[in-house]
Amino acid sequence: MKHTQLQVLAALAAGTIFGFGLALSGMLDPVRVQGFLDVFGAWDPSLAFVLGGAVAVAMGGMAFIRRMSRPLLADSFHWPMDSRIDAPLVIGSAIFGLGWGLGGFCPGPAMASLSLGLTPTLVFVAFMLAGMIAHDRFFGRTS
Amino acid sequence: MTSYLVSLLGGALIGLSSTMLLILNGRIAGISGVVGRLAQGINTGTNAAFVVGLLLGPVVYFAAFHHWPAVTITASLPLIMLAGLLVGFGSRMGSGCTSGHGVIGLARSSPRSIVAVLTFLASGILAVALLHGALS
């Protein structure tokens, strides 16, 4: 169906706005991310404004989306099916947070800053992909 | 003060992008999910397009402001490798990262996402405290 091409364009546009927002907000800078997590040291609260701004706009969007029966270009919304608070959620998030703090990168900024062509970012993304593939292959949950 | 406003605006754009992807494609803009599915070859077209867009974002920033956004990396290469592995593995195991759980998850008041965000903030704070403790 022709919606497929439109979905690709929509994803490209959304990705570009996301990447630009990350660049504008300072989220691409690992030192600032670590400064935000450094609550016992020289705390830099600016990234709380990034999260605050993002969640505020998304909450407004959600109020609108809840009244939609389906997305404009797809048949249904893909909401997460799992609602349990289980060990993989907590342990996985704890592992993710450790890596986030140690390197100052989470997946979005790591991918976006590949554009700058810095070797450490390339290495980070390569090992991040290896971690993802290792999880998905050996602990096999998809999505 | 202006840096807080710029951060707020950048954040608002991230929220706008996440809202757009839901309204149009019905998909949650979770980067670990998008990249993980791309690595698995699931919905390659849209996931690859989103990643290409992510990479274009800083290029648009460069075109607008004539300088690249700051990326200051102080961690050593072995630490970067360890961090990458933990981020990749943990975000897949926890079904999301700062974007999926942190933006749309919180906006939906999803209990799973609230637990995830509190957990990764706590362990991120711990990691930075350990790092600074070990270095000073």
Tab-separated table of C-alpha atoms in Angstrom:
chain	number	residue	atom	x	y	z
A	1	MET	CA	0.000	0.000	0.000
A	2	LYS	CA	1.178	3.507	-0.776
A	3	HIS	CA	1.109	4.410	2.887
A	4	THR	CA	4.378	2.529	3.244
A	5	GLN	CA	6.339	5.247	1.442
A	6	LEU	CA	4.575	7.938	3.460
A	7	GLN	CA	5.460	6.080	6.669
A	8	VAL	CA	9.127	6.080	5.620
A	9	LEU	CA	8.953	9.841	4.971
A	10	ALA	CA	7.199	10.401	8.317
A	11	ALA	CA	9.903	8.398	10.117
A	12	LEU	CA	12.629	10.381	8.319
A	13	ALA	CA	11.025	13.716	9.311
A	14	ALA	CA	10.438	12.623	12.911
A	15	GLY	CA	14.025	11.334	13.162
A	16	THR	CA	15.425	14.609	11.818
A	17	ILE	CA	13.417	16.717	14.302
A	18	PHE	CA	14.475	14.340	17.092
A	19	GLY	CA	18.160	14.587	16.119
A	20	PHE	CA	17.983	18.376	15.800
A	21	GLY	CA	16.255	18.603	19.193
A	22	LEU	CA	19.026	16.479	20.736
A	23	ALA	CA	21.694	18.726	19.167
A	24	LEU	CA	19.955	21.927	20.304
A	25	SER	CA	19.326	20.718	23.831
A	26	GLY	CA	22.936	19.774	24.630
A	27	MET	CA	22.040	16.078	25.040
A	28	LEU	CA	24.740	15.096	22.522
A	29	ASP	CA	27.448	16.162	24.964
A	30	PRO	CA	28.445	13.305	27.301
A	31	VAL	CA	30.070	15.759	29.727
A	32	ARG	CA	26.746	17.577	30.181
A	33	VAL	CA	24.862	14.301	30.559
A	34	GLN	CA	27.328	13.229	33.252
A	35	GLY	CA	27.019	16.696	34.816
A	36	PHE	CA	23.255	16.141	35.042
A	37	LEU	CA	23.818	12.777	36.757
A	38	ASP	CA	26.454	14.271	39.080
A	39	VAL	CA	23.989	15.202	41.820
A	40	PHE	CA	26.616	14.710	44.546
A	41	GLY	CA	29.144	16.922	42.719
A	42	ALA	CA	28.885	19.883	40.340
A	43	TRP	CA	25.264	19.228	39.343
A	44	ASP	CA	24.176	20.697	35.996
A	45	PRO	CA	20.357	20.721	36.035
A	46	SER	CA	19.923	21.818	32.385
A	47	LEU	CA	19.056	18.366	31.061
A	48	ALA	CA	16.078	18.236	33.410
A	49	PHE	CA	14.681	20.990	31.161
A	50	VAL	CA	15.181	18.750	28.119
A	51	LEU	CA	13.224	15.916	29.731
A	52	GLY	CA	10.633	18.357	31.099
A	53	GLY	CA	10.100	19.995	27.698
A	54	ALA	CA	9.879	16.645	25.923
A	55	VAL	CA	7.432	15.099	28.401
A	56	ALA	CA	5.249	18.247	28.517
A	57	VAL	CA	4.824	18.312	24.729
A	58	ALA	CA	4.338	14.533	24.562
A	59	MET	CA	1.653	14.720	27.286
A	60	GLY	CA	-0.214	17.304	25.195
A	61	GLY	CA	0.199	15.018	22.196
A	62	MET	CA	-1.054	11.994	24.168
A	63	ALA	CA	-4.251	13.871	25.140
A	64	PHE	CA	-4.905	14.269	21.414
A	65	ILE	CA	-3.771	10.741	20.430
A	66	ARG	CA	-6.096	9.107	22.997
A	67	ARG	CA	-9.024	10.433	20.970
A	68	MET	CA	-7.725	8.994	17.693
A	69	SER	CA	-9.040	5.568	16.693
A	70	ARG	CA	-5.964	4.831	14.575
A	71	PRO	CA	-2.807	6.593	13.354
A	72	LEU	CA	-3.031	8.562	10.103
A	73	LEU	CA	-0.730	6.297	8.091
A	74	ALA	CA	-1.103	2.912	9.822
A	75	ASP	CA	-3.857	0.543	10.874
A	76	SER	CA	-3.231	0.611	14.603
A	77	PHE	CA	-1.131	2.029	17.395
A	78	HIS	CA	1.729	-0.190	18.527
A	79	TRP	CA	1.504	0.157	22.307
A	80	PRO	CA	3.719	-2.024	24.488
A	81	MET	CA	1.793	-5.173	25.421
A	82	ASP	CA	3.688	-5.876	28.591
A	83	SER	CA	2.392	-4.112	31.702
A	84	ARG	CA	4.196	-6.124	34.394
A	85	ILE	CA	6.906	-4.604	36.500
A	86	ASP	CA	9.269	-7.568	36.360
A	87	ALA	CA	12.921	-8.385	36.942
A	88	PRO	CA	14.083	-7.816	33.315
A	89	LEU	CA	12.594	-4.290	33.389
A	90	VAL	CA	14.361	-3.321	36.615
A	91	ILE	CA	17.649	-5.182	36.031
A	92	GLY	CA	17.832	-4.057	32.384
A	93	SER	CA	17.151	-0.425	33.317
A	94	ALA	CA	19.785	-0.598	36.075
A	95	ILE	CA	22.373	-1.991	33.613
A	96	PHE	CA	21.433	0.638	31.042
A	97	GLY	CA	21.786	3.437	33.632
A	98	LEU	CA	25.261	2.252	34.640
A	99	GLY	CA	26.428	2.404	31.014
A	100	TRP	CA	24.692	5.762	30.540
A	101	GLY	CA	26.552	7.244	33.501
A	102	LEU	CA	29.943	5.696	32.654
A	103	GLY	CA	29.962	6.840	29.036
A	104	GLY	CA	27.554	9.794	29.084
A	105	PHE	CA	25.773	8.397	26.021
A	106	CYS	CA	22.319	6.887	25.643
A	107	PRO	CA	21.206	5.367	22.307
A	108	GLY	CA	19.632	8.493	20.706
A	109	PRO	CA	22.538	10.911	21.220
A	110	ALA	CA	25.063	8.152	20.410
A	111	MET	CA	23.412	7.519	17.026
A	112	ALA	CA	22.887	11.235	16.248
A	113	SER	CA	26.460	12.211	17.082
A	114	LEU	CA	27.790	9.630	14.590
A	115	SER	CA	27.403	12.524	12.116
A	116	LEU	CA	30.359	14.271	13.735
A	117	GLY	CA	32.579	11.305	12.851
A	118	LEU	CA	34.336	11.015	16.218
A	119	THR	CA	36.099	7.698	16.831
A	120	PRO	CA	34.886	7.185	20.451
A	121	THR	CA	31.262	7.563	19.281
A	122	LEU	CA	31.793	4.972	16.541
A	123	VAL	CA	33.302	2.591	19.090
A	124	PHE	CA	30.438	3.237	21.519
A	125	VAL	CA	27.790	2.524	18.853
A	126	ALA	CA	29.594	-0.649	17.700
A	127	PHE	CA	29.639	-2.009	21.260
A	128	MET	CA	26.068	-0.831	21.898
A	129	LEU	CA	24.923	-2.794	18.826
A	130	ALA	CA	26.898	-5.813	20.049
A	131	GLY	CA	25.139	-5.527	23.438
A	132	MET	CA	21.721	-5.270	21.776
A	133	ILE	CA	22.336	-8.220	19.456
A	134	ALA	CA	23.762	-10.293	22.325
A	135	HIS	CA	20.639	-9.637	24.378
A	136	ASP	CA	18.199	-10.319	21.549
A	137	ARG	CA	19.995	-13.471	20.442
A	138	PHE	CA	20.615	-15.095	23.803
A	139	PHE	CA	17.774	-13.739	25.915
A	140	GLY	CA	15.453	-13.749	22.952
A	141	ARG	CA	12.684	-11.216	23.345
A	142	THR	CA	11.973	-9.303	20.177
A	143	SER	CA	10.755	-5.683	20.005
B	1	MET	CA	19.356	31.064	31.900
B	2	THR	CA	19.334	31.086	28.091
B	3	SER	CA	20.928	27.632	28.100
B	4	TYR	CA	17.955	26.371	30.130
B	5	LEU	CA	15.566	27.898	27.578
B	6	VAL	CA	17.499	26.326	24.697
B	7	SER	CA	17.418	22.965	26.529
B	8	LEU	CA	13.675	23.356	27.075
B	9	LEU	CA	13.155	24.144	23.371
B	10	GLY	CA	15.322	21.201	22.291
B	11	GLY	CA	13.323	18.975	24.629
B	12	ALA	CA	10.052	20.308	23.209
B	13	LEU	CA	11.236	19.324	19.701
B	14	ILE	CA	12.008	15.808	20.964
B	15	GLY	CA	8.472	15.658	22.392
B	16	LEU	CA	7.068	16.957	19.099
B	17	SER	CA	8.947	14.321	17.108
B	18	SER	CA	7.720	11.543	19.417
B	19	THR	CA	4.126	12.809	19.125
B	20	MET	CA	4.429	13.020	15.337
B	21	LEU	CA	5.661	9.442	15.005
B	22	LEU	CA	2.691	8.200	17.044
B	23	ILE	CA	0.075	10.283	15.216
B	24	LEU	CA	1.398	9.334	11.767
B	25	ASN	CA	2.857	5.818	12.102
B	26	GLY	CA	1.450	4.681	15.443
B	27	ARG	CA	4.979	3.960	16.649
B	28	ILE	CA	6.730	4.910	19.866
B	29	ALA	CA	9.944	6.841	19.236
B	30	GLY	CA	12.172	4.656	21.378
B	31	ILE	CA	15.675	4.742	19.994
B	32	SER	CA	16.850	1.444	21.525
B	33	GLY	CA	13.738	-0.176	20.025
B	34	VAL	CA	14.237	1.428	16.613
B	35	VAL	CA	17.944	0.502	16.471
B	36	GLY	CA	17.356	-2.970	17.928
B	37	ARG	CA	14.610	-3.738	15.395
B	38	LEU	CA	16.803	-2.399	12.609
B	39	ALA	CA	19.583	-4.773	13.722
B	40	GLN	CA	17.041	-7.615	13.624
B	41	GLY	CA	15.786	-6.602	10.194
B	42	ILE	CA	12.251	-5.770	11.410
B	43	ASN	CA	10.427	-2.927	9.562
B	44	THR	CA	13.719	-1.974	7.975
B	45	GLY	CA	12.332	0.886	5.847
B	46	THR	CA	10.816	3.032	8.602
B	47	ASN	CA	13.445	2.187	11.224
B	48	ALA	CA	16.313	2.972	8.835
B	49	ALA	CA	14.586	6.222	7.809
B	50	PHE	CA	14.263	7.285	11.456
B	51	VAL	CA	17.962	6.561	12.092
B	52	VAL	CA	18.988	8.467	8.940
B	53	GLY	CA	16.885	11.378	10.242
B	54	LEU	CA	18.600	11.185	13.648
B	55	LEU	CA	21.960	11.506	11.889
B	56	LEU	CA	20.660	14.403	9.769
B	57	GLY	CA	19.588	16.325	12.900
B	58	PRO	CA	23.094	17.530	13.814
B	59	VAL	CA	23.744	18.316	10.125
B	60	VAL	CA	20.666	20.599	10.114
B	61	TYR	CA	22.035	22.126	13.345
B	62	PHE	CA	25.348	22.780	11.582
B	63	ALA	CA	23.566	24.348	8.599
B	64	ALA	CA	21.585	26.633	10.921
B	65	PHE	CA	24.312	27.708	13.362
B	66	HIS	CA	27.544	27.145	11.356
B	67	HIS	CA	29.121	25.078	14.108
B	68	TRP	CA	28.720	21.496	15.294
B	69	PRO	CA	27.030	20.757	18.610
B	70	ALA	CA	29.522	20.106	21.421
B	71	VAL	CA	30.444	16.455	22.002
B	72	THR	CA	33.078	16.295	24.757
B	73	ILE	CA	34.212	12.743	25.479
B	74	THR	CA	36.460	12.293	28.504
B	75	ALA	CA	36.037	8.534	29.038
B	76	SER	CA	38.882	6.207	27.988
B	77	LEU	CA	38.289	3.808	25.096
B	78	PRO	CA	37.933	0.666	27.287
B	79	LEU	CA	35.364	2.528	29.416
B	80	ILE	CA	33.519	3.616	26.247
B	81	MET	CA	33.398	-0.041	25.123
B	82	LEU	CA	32.058	-1.210	28.485
B	83	ALA	CA	29.504	1.640	28.532
B	84	GLY	CA	28.346	0.758	25.010
B	85	LEU	CA	27.837	-2.907	25.895
B	86	LEU	CA	25.898	-2.029	29.070
B	87	VAL	CA	23.730	0.544	27.269
B	88	GLY	CA	22.932	-1.825	24.402
B	89	PHE	CA	22.256	-4.893	26.538
B	90	GLY	CA	20.431	-3.059	29.334
B	91	SER	CA	18.177	-0.973	27.103
B	92	ARG	CA	16.999	-4.098	25.255
B	93	MET	CA	16.523	-6.080	28.472
B	94	GLY	CA	14.618	-3.187	30.073
B	95	SER	CA	12.543	-2.685	26.880
B	96	GLY	CA	13.574	0.925	26.452
B	97	CYS	CA	15.875	3.805	27.218
B	98	THR	CA	15.729	7.548	27.869
B	99	SER	CA	13.514	8.135	24.812
B	100	GLY	CA	10.893	5.370	24.906
B	101	HIS	CA	10.496	5.123	28.684
B	102	GLY	CA	11.650	8.683	29.404
B	103	VAL	CA	9.482	10.615	26.935
B	104	ILE	CA	6.402	8.700	25.709
B	105	GLY	CA	6.373	6.302	28.669
B	106	LEU	CA	6.287	9.121	31.209
B	107	ALA	CA	3.810	11.107	29.091
B	108	ARG	CA	1.482	8.072	29.157
B	109	SER	CA	2.094	7.662	32.909
B	110	SER	CA	3.062	4.051	32.229
B	111	PRO	CA	3.971	2.389	35.563
B	112	ARG	CA	6.652	0.293	33.791
B	113	SER	CA	8.254	3.424	32.364
B	114	ILE	CA	8.136	5.291	35.693
B	115	VAL	CA	9.960	2.364	37.344
B	116	ALA	CA	12.442	2.186	34.435
B	117	VAL	CA	13.224	5.929	34.531
B	118	LEU	CA	13.697	6.003	38.314
B	119	THR	CA	15.927	2.920	38.062
B	120	PHE	CA	18.202	4.191	35.291
B	121	LEU	CA	18.448	7.649	36.856
B	122	ALA	CA	19.510	6.036	40.138
B	123	SER	CA	22.092	3.735	38.529
B	124	GLY	CA	23.329	6.566	36.279
B	125	ILE	CA	23.847	8.785	39.338
B	126	LEU	CA	25.630	5.875	41.034
B	127	ALA	CA	27.893	5.320	37.997
B	128	VAL	CA	28.935	8.983	37.865
B	129	ALA	CA	29.520	9.050	41.644
B	130	LEU	CA	31.715	5.918	41.348
B	131	LEU	CA	33.563	7.394	38.372
B	132	HIS	CA	34.313	10.632	40.211
B	133	GLY	CA	35.123	8.770	43.404
B	134	ALA	CA	37.602	6.579	41.524
B	135	LEU	CA	39.209	9.522	39.776
B	136	SER	CA	39.554	11.917	42.683
